[in-house]
mmCIF file of C-alpha atoms in Angstrom:
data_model
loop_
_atom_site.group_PDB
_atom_site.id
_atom_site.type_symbol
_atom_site.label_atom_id
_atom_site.label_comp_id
_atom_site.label_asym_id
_atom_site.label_seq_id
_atom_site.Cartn_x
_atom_site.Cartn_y
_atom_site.Cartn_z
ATOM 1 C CA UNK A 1 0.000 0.000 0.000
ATOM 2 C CA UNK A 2 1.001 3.749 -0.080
ATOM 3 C CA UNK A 3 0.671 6.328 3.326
ATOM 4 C CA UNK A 4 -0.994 9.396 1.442
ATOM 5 C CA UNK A 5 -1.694 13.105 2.940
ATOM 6 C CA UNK A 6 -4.029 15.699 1.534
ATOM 7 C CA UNK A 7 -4.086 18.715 2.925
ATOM 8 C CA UNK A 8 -6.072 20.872 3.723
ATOM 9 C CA UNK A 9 -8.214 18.399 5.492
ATOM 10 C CA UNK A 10 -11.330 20.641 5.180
ATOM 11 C CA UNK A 11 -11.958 24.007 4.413
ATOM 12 C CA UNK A 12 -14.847 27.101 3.845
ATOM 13 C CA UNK A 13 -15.098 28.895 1.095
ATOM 14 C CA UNK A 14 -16.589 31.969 -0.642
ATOM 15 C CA UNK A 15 -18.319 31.465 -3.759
ATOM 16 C CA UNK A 16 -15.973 32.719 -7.042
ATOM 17 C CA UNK A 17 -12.827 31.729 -4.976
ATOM 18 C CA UNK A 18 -9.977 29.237 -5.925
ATOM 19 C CA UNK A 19 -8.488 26.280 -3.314
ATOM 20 C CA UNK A 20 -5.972 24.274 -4.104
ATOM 21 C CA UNK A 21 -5.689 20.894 -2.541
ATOM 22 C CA UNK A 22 -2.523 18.973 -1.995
ATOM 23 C CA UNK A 23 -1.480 15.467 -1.806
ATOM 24 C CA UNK A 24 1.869 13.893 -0.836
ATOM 25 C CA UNK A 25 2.398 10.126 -1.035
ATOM 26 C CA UNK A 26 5.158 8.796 1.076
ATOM 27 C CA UNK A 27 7.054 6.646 -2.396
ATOM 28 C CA UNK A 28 7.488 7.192 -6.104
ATOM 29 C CA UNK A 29 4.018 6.333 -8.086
ATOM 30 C CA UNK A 30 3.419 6.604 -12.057
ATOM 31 C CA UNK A 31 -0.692 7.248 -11.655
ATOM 32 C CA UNK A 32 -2.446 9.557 -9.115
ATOM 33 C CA UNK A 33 -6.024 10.297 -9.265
ATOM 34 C CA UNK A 34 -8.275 12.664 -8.449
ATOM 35 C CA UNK A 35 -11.914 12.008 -7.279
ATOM 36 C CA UNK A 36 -14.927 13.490 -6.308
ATOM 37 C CA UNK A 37 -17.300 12.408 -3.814
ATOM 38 C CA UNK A 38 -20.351 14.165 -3.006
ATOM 39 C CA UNK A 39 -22.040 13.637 -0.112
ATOM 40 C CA UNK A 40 -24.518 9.979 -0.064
ATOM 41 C CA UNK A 41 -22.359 9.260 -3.642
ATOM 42 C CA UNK A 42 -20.163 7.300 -4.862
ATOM 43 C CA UNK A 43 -16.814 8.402 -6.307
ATOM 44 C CA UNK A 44 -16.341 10.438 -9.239
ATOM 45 C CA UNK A 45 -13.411 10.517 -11.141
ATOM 46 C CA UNK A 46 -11.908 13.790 -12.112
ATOM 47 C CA UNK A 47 -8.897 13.053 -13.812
ATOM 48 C CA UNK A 48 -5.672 11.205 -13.962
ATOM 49 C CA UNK A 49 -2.685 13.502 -13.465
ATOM 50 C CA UNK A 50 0.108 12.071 -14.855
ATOM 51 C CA UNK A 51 4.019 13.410 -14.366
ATOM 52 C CA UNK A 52 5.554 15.509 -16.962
ATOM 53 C CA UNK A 53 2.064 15.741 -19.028
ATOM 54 C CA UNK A 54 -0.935 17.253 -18.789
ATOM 55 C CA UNK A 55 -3.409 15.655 -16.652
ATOM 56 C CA UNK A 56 -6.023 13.430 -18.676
ATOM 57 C CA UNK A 57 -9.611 14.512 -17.490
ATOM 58 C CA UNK A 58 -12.790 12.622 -17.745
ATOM 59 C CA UNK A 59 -16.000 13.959 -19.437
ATOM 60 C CA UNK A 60 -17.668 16.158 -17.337
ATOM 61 C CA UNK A 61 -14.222 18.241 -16.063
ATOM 62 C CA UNK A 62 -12.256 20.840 -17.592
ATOM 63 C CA UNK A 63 -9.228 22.157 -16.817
ATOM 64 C CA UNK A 64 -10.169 25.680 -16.490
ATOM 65 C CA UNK A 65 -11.894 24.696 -13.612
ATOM 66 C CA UNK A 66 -9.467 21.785 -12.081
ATOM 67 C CA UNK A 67 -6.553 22.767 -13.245
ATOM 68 C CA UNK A 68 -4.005 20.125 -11.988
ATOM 69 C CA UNK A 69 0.002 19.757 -11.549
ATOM 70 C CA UNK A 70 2.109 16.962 -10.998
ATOM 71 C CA UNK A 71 5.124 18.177 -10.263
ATOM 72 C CA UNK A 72 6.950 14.885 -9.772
ATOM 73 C CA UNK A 73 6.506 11.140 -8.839
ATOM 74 C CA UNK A 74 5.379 11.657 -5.163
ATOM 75 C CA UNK A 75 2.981 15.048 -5.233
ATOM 76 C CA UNK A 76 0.013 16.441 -6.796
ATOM 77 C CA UNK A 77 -2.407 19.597 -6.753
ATOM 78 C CA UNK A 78 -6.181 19.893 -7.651
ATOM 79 C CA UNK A 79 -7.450 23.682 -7.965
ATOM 80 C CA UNK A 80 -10.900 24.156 -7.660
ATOM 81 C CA UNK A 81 -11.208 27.410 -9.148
ATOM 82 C CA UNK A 82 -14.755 30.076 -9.397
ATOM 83 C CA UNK A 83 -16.081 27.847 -7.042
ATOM 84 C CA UNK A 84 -19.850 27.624 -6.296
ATOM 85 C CA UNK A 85 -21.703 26.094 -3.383
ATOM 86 C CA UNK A 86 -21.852 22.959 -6.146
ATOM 87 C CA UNK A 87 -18.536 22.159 -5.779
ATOM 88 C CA UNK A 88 -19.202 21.187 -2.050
ATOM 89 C CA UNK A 89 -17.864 17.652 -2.102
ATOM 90 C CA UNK A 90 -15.404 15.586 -0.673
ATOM 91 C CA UNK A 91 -11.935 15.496 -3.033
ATOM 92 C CA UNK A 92 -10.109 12.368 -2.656
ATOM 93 C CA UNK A 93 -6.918 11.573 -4.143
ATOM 94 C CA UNK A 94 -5.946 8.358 -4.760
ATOM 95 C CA UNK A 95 -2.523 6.031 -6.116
ATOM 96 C CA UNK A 96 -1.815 2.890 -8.217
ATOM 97 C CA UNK A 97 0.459 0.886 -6.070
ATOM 98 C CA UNK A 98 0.461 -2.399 -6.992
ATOM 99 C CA UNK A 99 2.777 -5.567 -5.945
ATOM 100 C CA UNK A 100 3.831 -8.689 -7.461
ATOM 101 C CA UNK A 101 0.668 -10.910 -8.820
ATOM 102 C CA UNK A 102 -1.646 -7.657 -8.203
ATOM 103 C CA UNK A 103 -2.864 -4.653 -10.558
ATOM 104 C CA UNK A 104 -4.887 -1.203 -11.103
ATOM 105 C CA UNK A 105 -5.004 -1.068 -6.954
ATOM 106 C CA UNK A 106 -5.822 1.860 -5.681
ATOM 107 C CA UNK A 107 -5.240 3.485 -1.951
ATOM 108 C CA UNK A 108 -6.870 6.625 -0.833
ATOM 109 C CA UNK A 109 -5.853 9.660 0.887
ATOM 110 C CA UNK A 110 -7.595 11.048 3.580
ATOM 111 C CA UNK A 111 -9.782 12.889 1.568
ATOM 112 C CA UNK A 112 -10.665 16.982 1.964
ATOM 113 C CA UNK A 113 -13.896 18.449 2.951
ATOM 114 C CA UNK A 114 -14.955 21.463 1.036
ATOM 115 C CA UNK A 115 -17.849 23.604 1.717
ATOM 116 C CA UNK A 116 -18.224 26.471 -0.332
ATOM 117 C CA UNK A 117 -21.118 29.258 0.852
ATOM 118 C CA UNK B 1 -21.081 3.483 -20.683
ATOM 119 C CA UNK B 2 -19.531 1.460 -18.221
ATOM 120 C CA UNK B 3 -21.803 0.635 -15.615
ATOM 121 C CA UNK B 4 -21.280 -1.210 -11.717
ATOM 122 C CA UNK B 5 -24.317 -2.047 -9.594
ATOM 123 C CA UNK B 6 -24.824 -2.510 -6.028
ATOM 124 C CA UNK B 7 -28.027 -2.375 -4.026
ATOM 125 C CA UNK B 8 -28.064 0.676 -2.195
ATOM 126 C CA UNK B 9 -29.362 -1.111 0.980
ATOM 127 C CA UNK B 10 -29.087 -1.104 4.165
ATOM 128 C CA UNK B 11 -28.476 -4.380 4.238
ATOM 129 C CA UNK B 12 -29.208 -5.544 8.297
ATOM 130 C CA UNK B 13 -27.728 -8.480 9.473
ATOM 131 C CA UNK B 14 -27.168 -9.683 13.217
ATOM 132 C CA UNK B 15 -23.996 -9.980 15.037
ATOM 133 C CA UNK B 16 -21.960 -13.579 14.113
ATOM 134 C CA UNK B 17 -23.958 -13.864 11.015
ATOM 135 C CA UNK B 18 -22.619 -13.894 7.297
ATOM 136 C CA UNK B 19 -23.147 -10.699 5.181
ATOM 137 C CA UNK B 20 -23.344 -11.016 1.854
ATOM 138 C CA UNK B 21 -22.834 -7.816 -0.867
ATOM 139 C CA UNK B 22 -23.076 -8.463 -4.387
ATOM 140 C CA UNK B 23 -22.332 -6.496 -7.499
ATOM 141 C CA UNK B 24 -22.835 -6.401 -11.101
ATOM 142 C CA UNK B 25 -21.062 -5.298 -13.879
ATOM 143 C CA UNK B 26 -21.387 -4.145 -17.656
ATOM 144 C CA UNK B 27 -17.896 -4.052 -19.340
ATOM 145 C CA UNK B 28 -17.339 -7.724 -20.390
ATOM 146 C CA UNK B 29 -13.628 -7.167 -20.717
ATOM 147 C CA UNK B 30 -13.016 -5.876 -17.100
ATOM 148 C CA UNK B 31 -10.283 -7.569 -15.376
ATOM 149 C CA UNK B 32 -9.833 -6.578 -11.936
ATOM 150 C CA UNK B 33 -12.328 -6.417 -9.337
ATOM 151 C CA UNK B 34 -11.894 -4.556 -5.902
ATOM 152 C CA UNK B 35 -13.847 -4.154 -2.291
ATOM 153 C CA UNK B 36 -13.544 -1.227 -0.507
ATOM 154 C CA UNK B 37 -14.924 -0.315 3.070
ATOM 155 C CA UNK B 38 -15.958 2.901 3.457
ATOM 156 C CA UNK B 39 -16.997 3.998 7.320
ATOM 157 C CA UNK B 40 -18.783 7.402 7.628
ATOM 158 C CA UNK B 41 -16.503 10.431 7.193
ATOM 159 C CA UNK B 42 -13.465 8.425 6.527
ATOM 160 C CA UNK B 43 -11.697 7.097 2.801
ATOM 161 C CA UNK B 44 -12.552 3.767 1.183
ATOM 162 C CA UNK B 45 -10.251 1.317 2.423
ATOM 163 C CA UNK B 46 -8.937 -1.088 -0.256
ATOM 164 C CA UNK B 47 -9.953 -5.002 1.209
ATOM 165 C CA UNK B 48 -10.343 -7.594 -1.019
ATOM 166 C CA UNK B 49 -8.661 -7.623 -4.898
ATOM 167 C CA UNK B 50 -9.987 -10.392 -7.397
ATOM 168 C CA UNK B 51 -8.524 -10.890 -10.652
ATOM 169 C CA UNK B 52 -9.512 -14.635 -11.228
ATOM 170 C CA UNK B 53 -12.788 -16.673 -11.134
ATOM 171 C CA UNK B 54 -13.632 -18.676 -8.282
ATOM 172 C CA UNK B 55 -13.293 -17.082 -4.935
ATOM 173 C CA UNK B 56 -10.551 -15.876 -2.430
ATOM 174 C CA UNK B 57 -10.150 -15.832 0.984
ATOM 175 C CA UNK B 58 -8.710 -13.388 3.783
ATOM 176 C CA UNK B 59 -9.404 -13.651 6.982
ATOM 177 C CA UNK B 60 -13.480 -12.985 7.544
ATOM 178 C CA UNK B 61 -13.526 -11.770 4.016
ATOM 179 C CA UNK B 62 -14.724 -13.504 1.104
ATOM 180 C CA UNK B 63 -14.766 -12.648 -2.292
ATOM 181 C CA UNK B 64 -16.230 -14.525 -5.127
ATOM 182 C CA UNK B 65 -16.133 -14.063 -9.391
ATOM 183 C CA UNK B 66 -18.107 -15.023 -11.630
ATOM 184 C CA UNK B 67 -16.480 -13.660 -15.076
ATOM 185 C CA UNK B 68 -19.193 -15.458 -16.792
ATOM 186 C CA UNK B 69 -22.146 -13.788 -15.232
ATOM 187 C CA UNK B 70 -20.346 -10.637 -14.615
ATOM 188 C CA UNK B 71 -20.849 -10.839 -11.154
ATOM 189 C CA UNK B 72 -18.866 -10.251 -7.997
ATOM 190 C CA UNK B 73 -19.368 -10.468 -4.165
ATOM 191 C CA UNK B 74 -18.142 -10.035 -0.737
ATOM 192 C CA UNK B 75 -19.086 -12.158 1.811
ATOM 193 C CA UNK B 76 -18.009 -11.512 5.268
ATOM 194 C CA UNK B 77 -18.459 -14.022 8.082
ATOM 195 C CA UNK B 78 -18.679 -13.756 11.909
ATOM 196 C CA UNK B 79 -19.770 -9.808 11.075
ATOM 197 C CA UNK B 80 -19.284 -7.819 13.937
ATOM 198 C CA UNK B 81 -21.186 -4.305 14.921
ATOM 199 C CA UNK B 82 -17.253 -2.779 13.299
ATOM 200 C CA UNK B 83 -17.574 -4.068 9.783
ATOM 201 C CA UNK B 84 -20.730 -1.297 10.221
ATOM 202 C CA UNK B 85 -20.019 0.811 6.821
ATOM 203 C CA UNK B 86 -20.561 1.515 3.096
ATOM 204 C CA UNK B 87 -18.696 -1.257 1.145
ATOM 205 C CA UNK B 88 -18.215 0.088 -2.622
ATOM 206 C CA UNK B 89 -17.472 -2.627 -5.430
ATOM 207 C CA UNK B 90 -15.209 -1.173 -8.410
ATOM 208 C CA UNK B 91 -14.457 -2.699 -11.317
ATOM 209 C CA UNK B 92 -11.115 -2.246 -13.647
ATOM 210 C CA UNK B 93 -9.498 -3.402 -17.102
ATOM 211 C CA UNK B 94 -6.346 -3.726 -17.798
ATOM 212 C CA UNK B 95 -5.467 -1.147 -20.094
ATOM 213 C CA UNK B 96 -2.892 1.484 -19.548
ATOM 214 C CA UNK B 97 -5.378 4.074 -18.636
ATOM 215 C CA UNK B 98 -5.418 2.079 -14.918
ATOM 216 C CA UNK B 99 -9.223 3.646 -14.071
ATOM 217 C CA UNK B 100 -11.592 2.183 -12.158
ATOM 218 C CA UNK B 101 -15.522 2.298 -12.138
ATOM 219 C CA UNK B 102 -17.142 2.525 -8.672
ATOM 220 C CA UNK B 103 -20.435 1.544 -7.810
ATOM 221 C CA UNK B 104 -22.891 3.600 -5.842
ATOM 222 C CA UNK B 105 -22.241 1.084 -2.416
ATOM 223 C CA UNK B 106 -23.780 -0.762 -0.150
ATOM 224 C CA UNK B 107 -24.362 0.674 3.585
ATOM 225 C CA UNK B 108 -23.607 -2.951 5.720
ATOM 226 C CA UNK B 109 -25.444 -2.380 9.310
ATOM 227 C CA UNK B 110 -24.209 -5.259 11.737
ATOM 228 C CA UNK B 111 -26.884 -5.243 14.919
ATOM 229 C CA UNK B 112 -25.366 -6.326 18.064
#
């Protein structure tokens, strides 16, 4: 498995403001992930961020609004930029660390708690 | 579109008895197959992986797949009031794109 840390845990926003949220994992990975999970849901995948390329986004996300960097092997950033109070959600982000004999496993960070009024 | 099912629940079963969560899925050429626990306010917590049919064991936890039927489950013996939480199925390939499909989850209440 992978020991993962977002940060900010949770935060409270204004609408038409911009938060970036961080995560750090504790080893090198090739595929982070960022999700969305709003609140009674399931999880919704934002988009892949990959290192030294632009992140890969699924339909439904645009980087204008989640813009995303990937800096190196063990650290990302979401933005969540102009938010509204639709953006309230939990953003997860998450690693592929598999082992021998195992594949497309994926461990979770902690997870941060936005509210936007 | 690719599609995983679970029954939204609760599913209610007493302390010491088995608990059994199922889950179906569309994409015929999936490949790997994941539990997750998920207690209230917390991140899903990766617990069972299942890549081959038949079924696997660890510990309490059971999984079982059924390629065939495109069908997967979790059964989870001796429950106890703990295992208490959202259990999401998701469903993978394995292309290089490494994403997985979650399903909507299954609340698990264990009564003492």
């Amino acid at each position: 498995s992978a020991v993962i840390s977002q940060k900010p845990s949770r935060d409270i926003c204004q609408r038409g403001t911009s938060l970036t949220i961080q995560c750090q994992v504790d080893s090198q990975v090739t595929m982070m992930f960022w999700y969305r999970q709003q609140p009674g849901q399931s999880l919704t995948l934002i988009a892949t961020a990959n290192q030294g390329s632009e992140a890969t986004y699924e339909s439904g996300f645009v980087i204008d609004k989640f813009p995303i960097s990937r800096p190196n092997l063990t650290f990302s950033t979401l933005t969540v930029s102009n938010m509204s109070p639709e953006d309230s959600s939990i953003y997860l982000c998450s690693v592929e660390k598999g082992t021998s004999g195992t594949y497309n496993e994926q461990f979770f960070g902690p997870g941060t708690r936005l509210t936007v009024l | 579109q690719k599609e995983v099912e679970q029954n939204s629940g609760p599913l209610s079963v007493p302390e010491g008895a088995i608990a059994s969560l199922n889950c179906t899925y569309s994409d015929r050429v999936s490949q790997s197959f994941f539990w997750y626990r998920q207690y209230s306010g917390k991140s899903p917590e990766l617990i069972m992986s299942i890549y081959s049919n038949g079924d696997k064991e660890d510990g309490r936890f059971t999984a079982q797949l059924n390629k065939a039927s495109q069908y997967v489950s979790l059964l989870i013996r001796d429950s106890q009031p703990s295992d208490s939480a959202t259990y999401l199925c998701a469903v993978g390939g394995m292309d290089s794109s490494y994403k997985l499909i979650f399903g909507s989850g299954t609340r698990l209440l264990v009564r003492p």
